[in-house]
Coordinates of C-alpha atoms and ligand atoms in Angstrom, one line a residue:
M1 CA -0.1 0.0 0.3
P2 CA 1.4 3.5 -0.8
Q3 CA 2.6 5.2 2.2
D4 CA -0.3 8.0 1.9
A5 CA -2.7 5.4 1.9
Q6 CA -1.1 3.6 4.9
I7 CA -1.1 7.4 6.7
L8 CA -4.5 7.8 6.0
Q9 CA -5.5 4.7 7.1
A10 CA -4.2 5.3 10.2
Q11 CA -5.9 8.8 10.5
A12 CA -9.2 7.1 9.6
L13 CA -8.9 4.2 12.6
F14 CA -7.5 7.2 14.9
Q15 CA -11.2 8.9 14.1
T16 CA -13.1 6.1 14.9
T17 CA -11.6 4.9 17.4
F18 CA -10.9 8.2 19.5
G19 CA -13.7 10.5 18.0
H20 CA -11.5 13.1 17.2
A21 CA -8.4 13.4 14.7
P22 CA -4.9 13.2 15.3
S23 CA -2.4 15.5 15.9
A24 CA 0.5 14.1 14.2
Q25 CA 1.0 11.0 11.9
A26 CA 3.9 9.6 10.5
Y27 CA 5.0 6.5 8.3
A28 CA 8.1 4.1 8.2
P29 CA 8.9 1.2 5.8
G30 CA 10.4 -2.1 6.2
R31 CA 13.4 -3.5 5.2
V32 CA 14.9 -6.1 3.2
N33 CA 18.4 -7.6 4.1
L34 CA 20.3 -8.2 0.5
M35 CA 23.8 -9.3 2.5
G36 CA 25.5 -9.4 5.8
E37 CA 23.1 -11.4 8.1
H38 CA 23.9 -11.4 12.1
T39 CA 27.1 -9.3 11.2
D40 CA 25.3 -5.8 12.6
Y41 CA 26.0 -6.9 16.2
N42 CA 29.2 -8.2 15.5
G43 CA 30.5 -4.6 14.5
G44 CA 30.4 -5.5 10.6
V45 CA 28.9 -4.5 7.9
V46 CA 25.3 -4.8 5.9
F47 CA 23.3 -4.4 2.6
P48 CA 19.8 -3.5 3.2
M49 CA 17.2 -1.7 1.1
P50 CA 14.1 0.0 2.8
L51 CA 10.6 -1.2 0.8
A52 CA 7.5 0.2 -0.3
L53 CA 5.9 -2.0 2.5
G54 CA 5.6 -0.3 6.0
T55 CA 3.7 1.4 8.9
A56 CA 1.8 4.1 9.9
V57 CA 1.2 5.6 13.1
A58 CA -1.1 8.8 14.5
L59 CA -1.4 10.0 17.3
S60 CA -2.5 12.6 20.1
F61 CA -1.7 13.3 23.5
G62 CA -5.1 12.4 25.6
G63 CA -7.2 10.2 27.3
P64 CA -6.5 9.1 31.0
A65 CA -3.4 10.7 32.4
G66 CA 0.1 8.5 32.4
M67 CA -1.7 5.8 30.4
I68 CA -1.5 4.9 26.5
Q69 CA -4.3 3.7 24.3
A70 CA -3.4 2.3 21.8
R71 CA -5.5 0.5 18.4
S72 CA -3.9 -1.6 15.5
A73 CA -5.7 -1.8 12.6
D74 CA -4.9 -5.8 12.6
F75 CA -6.9 -6.1 16.1
P76 CA -10.3 -5.2 17.3
E77 CA -9.2 -3.9 20.9
T78 CA -7.8 -1.0 21.9
V79 CA -5.0 -1.9 24.4
K80 CA -4.7 0.3 27.7
R81 CA -1.5 0.1 29.6
P82 CA 1.0 2.9 31.6
L83 CA 3.3 4.5 30.1
G84 CA 5.7 3.2 33.1
D85 CA 4.5 -0.5 32.7
T86 CA 7.2 -3.3 31.9
A87 CA 7.2 -5.6 28.9
K88 CA 4.5 -8.3 28.4
D89 CA 4.9 -9.8 25.1
C90 CA 2.0 -7.5 23.9
W91 CA 2.6 -5.7 20.3
T92 CA 2.1 -2.6 22.0
D93 CA 5.8 -2.8 24.0
Y94 CA 7.4 -1.7 21.4
L95 CA 5.2 1.6 21.6
I96 CA 5.9 1.9 25.1
G97 CA 9.6 1.0 25.2
T98 CA 10.1 3.4 22.6
L99 CA 8.2 6.2 24.2
Q100 CA 10.2 5.2 27.5
V101 CA 13.6 5.7 25.6
F102 CA 12.0 9.1 23.8
F103 CA 10.8 10.6 27.1
E104 CA 14.1 9.7 29.0
G105 CA 12.7 9.0 32.5
H106 CA 10.5 12.6 31.9
P107 CA 6.9 11.1 30.8
P108 CA 4.2 13.6 30.1
T109 CA 1.4 14.1 32.6
E110 CA -0.9 13.7 29.8
G111 CA -2.2 10.6 28.1
L112 CA -1.2 9.2 24.8
Q113 CA -3.7 8.2 22.2
I114 CA -2.0 5.9 19.4
T115 CA -3.3 4.1 16.0
V116 CA -1.2 1.6 13.8
A117 CA -1.7 0.3 10.3
T118 CA 0.8 -1.6 8.4
D119 CA 1.0 -3.7 5.7
L120 CA 4.3 -5.5 7.0
P121 CA 3.6 -9.1 8.2
V122 CA 4.8 -9.6 11.5
G123 CA 7.5 -12.3 11.8
S124 CA 8.1 -12.0 8.5
G125 CA 12.1 -11.0 8.9
L126 CA 11.2 -7.3 6.9
S127 CA 11.6 -5.3 10.3
S128 CA 7.9 -4.5 11.1
S129 CA 8.9 -4.0 14.7
A130 CA 11.9 -1.0 13.5
A131 CA 9.0 0.7 11.1
L132 CA 6.8 0.7 14.2
E133 CA 9.5 2.5 16.5
V134 CA 10.5 5.0 13.4
A135 CA 7.1 5.5 12.9
L136 CA 6.5 6.3 16.7
L137 CA 9.6 8.4 17.3
R138 CA 8.7 10.3 13.9
A139 CA 5.3 11.0 15.1
M140 CA 6.1 11.9 18.7
C141 CA 8.6 14.5 17.1
Q142 CA 5.6 16.2 15.2
L143 CA 3.9 16.2 18.3
T144 CA 6.4 18.0 20.7
G145 CA 8.3 19.9 18.3
R146 CA 11.8 17.7 18.9
N147 CA 14.3 17.4 16.5
L148 CA 16.2 14.5 16.1
T149 CA 18.2 12.9 13.4
P150 CA 17.1 9.8 11.2
V151 CA 20.5 8.4 13.0
E152 CA 19.3 9.3 16.3
I153 CA 15.8 7.8 15.7
A154 CA 17.4 5.0 15.1
I155 CA 19.9 4.6 18.0
M156 CA 16.8 5.3 20.1
A157 CA 14.6 2.5 18.9
R158 CA 17.5 0.1 18.8
K159 CA 17.6 1.0 22.5
A160 CA 13.9 -0.1 22.9
E161 CA 14.6 -3.1 21.6
N162 CA 17.9 -4.1 23.5
T163 CA 16.5 -2.6 27.3
Y164 CA 12.9 -2.6 27.2
V165 CA 11.5 -5.8 24.9
G166 CA 14.9 -7.9 25.2
M167 CA 15.9 -8.4 21.9
P168 CA 19.7 -7.6 22.1
C169 CA 19.6 -6.7 18.1
G170 CA 21.8 -4.9 16.0
I171 CA 21.3 -1.5 14.4
M172 CA 20.7 -2.6 11.0
D173 CA 16.8 -2.3 10.9
Q174 CA 16.6 0.7 12.7
Y175 CA 19.2 2.6 10.9
S176 CA 18.1 1.1 7.3
V177 CA 14.3 2.0 7.7
S178 CA 15.3 5.5 9.5
V179 CA 18.0 6.8 7.3
G180 CA 17.1 5.1 3.8
T181 CA 14.8 5.4 1.4
P182 CA 12.6 2.8 -0.1
G183 CA 13.9 1.0 -3.2
S184 CA 17.7 2.5 -2.4
A185 CA 20.0 0.0 -1.2
L186 CA 22.3 0.9 1.4
F187 CA 26.3 -0.2 2.3
L188 CA 25.8 0.5 5.9
D189 CA 28.9 0.1 8.4
T190 CA 27.3 -0.9 11.6
R191 CA 30.6 0.1 13.8
Q192 CA 30.9 3.7 12.2
L193 CA 27.2 4.5 11.9
T194 CA 28.1 5.7 8.1
S195 CA 26.1 4.6 5.0
E196 CA 26.1 5.2 1.5
P197 CA 23.6 4.0 -1.3
V198 CA 24.7 1.8 -3.4
A199 CA 22.8 1.5 -7.1
L200 CA 21.1 -1.9 -8.3
P201 CA 21.1 -3.2 -11.5
D202 CA 18.1 -2.2 -13.7
S203 CA 18.1 -6.0 -15.2
H204 CA 16.9 -7.5 -12.3
N205 CA 14.2 -7.7 -9.3
F206 CA 14.8 -8.6 -5.8
V207 CA 11.5 -10.5 -5.1
I208 CA 10.7 -11.2 -1.4
I209 CA 9.0 -14.4 -0.1
H210 CA 7.6 -15.0 2.7
S211 CA 8.1 -18.8 4.2
G212 CA 4.7 -18.6 6.0
L213 CA 6.9 -19.4 8.9
S214 CA 6.9 -16.7 11.7
H215 CA 10.3 -16.5 13.5
R216 CA 8.7 -14.6 16.6
L217 CA 8.1 -18.5 18.1
S218 CA 11.9 -19.3 18.1
E219 CA 13.3 -16.0 19.5
G220 CA 15.6 -17.6 22.1
G221 CA 17.6 -18.4 18.9
Y222 CA 18.7 -15.2 17.8
E223 CA 20.0 -14.2 21.5
K224 CA 21.5 -17.2 21.8
R225 CA 23.4 -16.6 18.6
V226 CA 24.7 -13.1 20.3
T227 CA 25.7 -15.2 23.5
E228 CA 27.9 -17.5 20.9
C229 CA 29.3 -14.6 19.3
T230 CA 29.9 -13.3 22.7
A231 CA 31.9 -16.6 23.9
A232 CA 33.8 -16.8 20.2
C233 CA 35.2 -13.3 20.9
A234 CA 36.5 -14.0 24.2
A235 CA 38.0 -17.0 23.3
L236 CA 39.9 -14.9 20.3
E237 CA 40.5 -12.3 22.5
V238 CA 38.9 -9.6 19.9
E239 CA 36.2 -6.9 20.4
F240 CA 34.0 -7.9 17.4
L241 CA 34.2 -11.0 15.0
G242 CA 33.7 -8.2 12.5
D243 CA 37.2 -7.1 13.4
L244 CA 38.7 -10.5 11.6
S245 CA 39.0 -11.0 8.2
P246 CA 39.1 -14.4 5.9
A247 CA 43.1 -14.1 6.4
D248 CA 42.1 -14.7 10.3
L249 CA 40.2 -18.1 9.6
H250 CA 43.0 -20.4 10.9
R251 CA 42.3 -18.7 14.3
I252 CA 39.1 -20.3 14.3
T253 CA 40.0 -24.3 14.3
A254 CA 41.0 -23.6 17.8
L255 CA 37.3 -23.1 18.9
P256 CA 34.8 -25.8 20.1
D257 CA 32.0 -26.3 17.9
P258 CA 29.5 -24.7 17.2
L259 CA 31.8 -21.5 18.1
N260 CA 33.7 -22.2 15.2
R261 CA 31.1 -22.2 12.6
R262 CA 29.5 -19.0 14.1
A263 CA 32.5 -17.3 13.6
R264 CA 33.2 -18.2 10.5
H265 CA 29.9 -17.3 9.2
I266 CA 30.1 -14.2 10.7
I267 CA 33.9 -13.6 8.9
T268 CA 33.0 -14.7 5.6
E269 CA 29.5 -12.8 5.7
N270 CA 31.0 -9.8 6.2
D271 CA 33.6 -10.3 3.8
R272 CA 30.8 -11.3 1.3
V273 CA 28.7 -8.1 2.0
Y274 CA 32.4 -6.3 0.5
R275 CA 32.6 -8.7 -2.4
A276 CA 28.9 -8.4 -3.0
I277 CA 29.2 -4.7 -3.7
D278 CA 32.4 -4.9 -5.4
A279 CA 30.8 -7.3 -7.9
L280 CA 27.3 -5.0 -8.4
K281 CA 29.6 -1.7 -8.9
S282 CA 31.8 -3.8 -11.6
S283 CA 28.3 -5.2 -13.0
D284 CA 29.1 -8.8 -12.3
L285 CA 25.7 -10.0 -11.5
G286 CA 26.7 -13.8 -11.6
R287 CA 29.0 -13.6 -9.1
F288 CA 26.7 -11.2 -7.0
A289 CA 23.6 -13.7 -7.5
A290 CA 26.4 -16.5 -6.2
L291 CA 27.2 -14.7 -3.3
M292 CA 23.5 -14.7 -2.4
T293 CA 23.5 -18.2 -2.4
E294 CA 26.4 -18.9 -0.5
S295 CA 25.4 -16.5 2.3
H296 CA 22.5 -18.8 2.6
Q297 CA 24.2 -22.0 2.8
S298 CA 26.5 -20.1 5.3
Q299 CA 23.6 -18.9 7.5
S300 CA 22.3 -22.6 6.9
A301 CA 25.5 -24.9 7.8
D302 CA 27.4 -22.4 9.9
Y303 CA 25.2 -20.2 11.8
A304 CA 22.3 -22.8 12.0
V305 CA 19.7 -20.1 11.9
S306 CA 17.8 -21.4 8.7
L307 CA 14.8 -24.1 8.7
P308 CA 14.4 -27.1 6.6
E309 CA 11.4 -25.7 5.2
I310 CA 13.7 -22.4 4.3
D311 CA 16.2 -24.0 2.8
A312 CA 13.7 -26.2 0.3
L313 CA 12.5 -22.6 -0.4
V314 CA 15.9 -21.0 -1.3
T315 CA 16.3 -24.4 -3.6
G316 CA 12.9 -24.0 -5.4
A317 CA 13.5 -20.1 -6.1
I318 CA 17.0 -21.1 -7.7
A319 CA 15.2 -24.2 -9.8
A320 CA 12.3 -21.6 -10.6
G321 CA 14.6 -19.3 -12.4
A322 CA 16.2 -17.5 -9.8
D323 CA 19.8 -16.5 -10.3
G324 CA 20.5 -16.7 -6.5
A325 CA 18.7 -16.5 -3.2
R326 CA 18.9 -16.4 0.3
L327 CA 17.4 -16.5 3.9
T328 CA 17.0 -12.5 5.0
G329 CA 16.7 -11.2 8.6
G330 CA 17.0 -12.8 11.8
G331 CA 15.9 -16.3 10.5
F332 CA 14.2 -19.1 12.0
G333 CA 11.6 -18.7 9.6
G334 CA 10.7 -15.2 7.8
S335 CA 11.5 -14.4 4.5
I336 CA 13.9 -15.4 1.5
V337 CA 15.0 -13.0 -1.4
A338 CA 15.3 -14.3 -4.3
F339 CA 17.7 -12.2 -7.2
V340 CA 15.5 -12.8 -10.5
E341 CA 16.0 -11.5 -14.0
K342 CA 13.0 -9.0 -15.0
S343 CA 11.8 -11.2 -17.9
R344 CA 11.5 -14.4 -15.5
V345 CA 9.9 -12.5 -13.0
A346 CA 6.2 -13.6 -13.9
S347 CA 6.9 -17.4 -14.6
F348 CA 8.8 -17.4 -11.6
T349 CA 6.5 -16.0 -9.1
Q350 CA 3.5 -18.4 -10.7
K351 CA 6.4 -21.5 -10.2
I352 CA 6.8 -20.6 -6.6
T353 CA 3.2 -20.4 -5.9
Q354 CA 2.5 -23.2 -7.2
G355 CA 5.3 -25.3 -6.0
F356 CA 4.9 -23.9 -2.0
P357 CA 1.6 -23.2 -1.5
N358 CA 2.5 -21.9 2.4
A359 CA 4.7 -19.1 0.3
R360 CA 3.5 -16.2 -0.3
V361 CA 5.1 -13.5 -2.5
L362 CA 5.2 -10.1 -0.3
A363 CA 7.3 -7.7 -2.8
V364 CA 9.1 -7.8 -6.1
T365 CA 11.3 -4.3 -6.1
Ligands
GLA1 C1 17.5 -9.0 13.1 C2 17.9 -8.1 13.8 C3 18.7 -7.3 13.4 C4 20.1 -8.6 12.3 C5 19.5 -9.2 11.6 C6 20.0 -10.4 11.1 O1 16.8 -8.3 12.0 O2 17.2 -7.0 14.4 O3 19.8 -6.3 14.4 O4 20.8 -8.9 13.3 O5 18.4 -10.1 12.2 O6 21.1 -9.8 10.1

């Protein structure tokens, strides 16, 4: 749905829920990651692209003091919670966590009324939570007149995930949806917090396919990978695995399994980001496509964040005419991204839909 239509939907929902128009409204996109999975919390580089799917938030001060009243177009009921509440595994945790970071211990005396409309499926690996946090922060800046840069917004949104929601994520999602523009891919250095746009080839599309398996159920797996990387860093005496290059791969043989495989994925995946961007800049699309598929194999065999159904979808995508394909996002379900020549996209999509009844093409970009 176009951004304007999404905002209109959040505004209309606000009017019907609260009986008056909202004072502020904003939108933020989701993202697909093209290369560099799990490298962001390892001080590495990533290559995400904001999408034309996203989330709109409409809001106003109002309602009972010290409370939020929040309604999503996806659920019938309005949730009412204290602004100072602790996380309780509800979609509104993302709102409360982000607002607590925004107010920095000085909450307003008024209440807040909020509505949300999105076309990003939750658990699809396309950053629905980052889109919600960033859209909320943009709307809060409008409402309060506070000025925050896109990078400051990304840092706040990540802080809400890390400290309130309890998701030890890196900054890729929040940075790419706050700083980037839909359809334009970003080479992002998560250590320096710098990025540059990278042109994508006109000959191909990226086709994003939801496996039908939501990744929400296995969030513990992500946390476990973060802990394993920290243990590998301690054993190798480095601050971040992203500090190592393929020339250091001999060092990981000293690590016990699976830490050796986890480290190998991060080191090779980080290097694949540089190589993928180099391949695109020199118009070597065959090399770029091969790197995508190599990235999937590394995520599956070494990092163990794929699932048999996702592996089958990647193999099926290549059989259906994609030049390369890989799991995108945090894994344990979610989506794959396939690199498909434009002339083959229609037949590709048809073959995937026929061969994988649970899978859904979410975007062609
Ligand atoms: C999730 C996290 C990101 C990143 C990816 C994996 O999307 O939010 O920070 O770690 O997984 O690359």
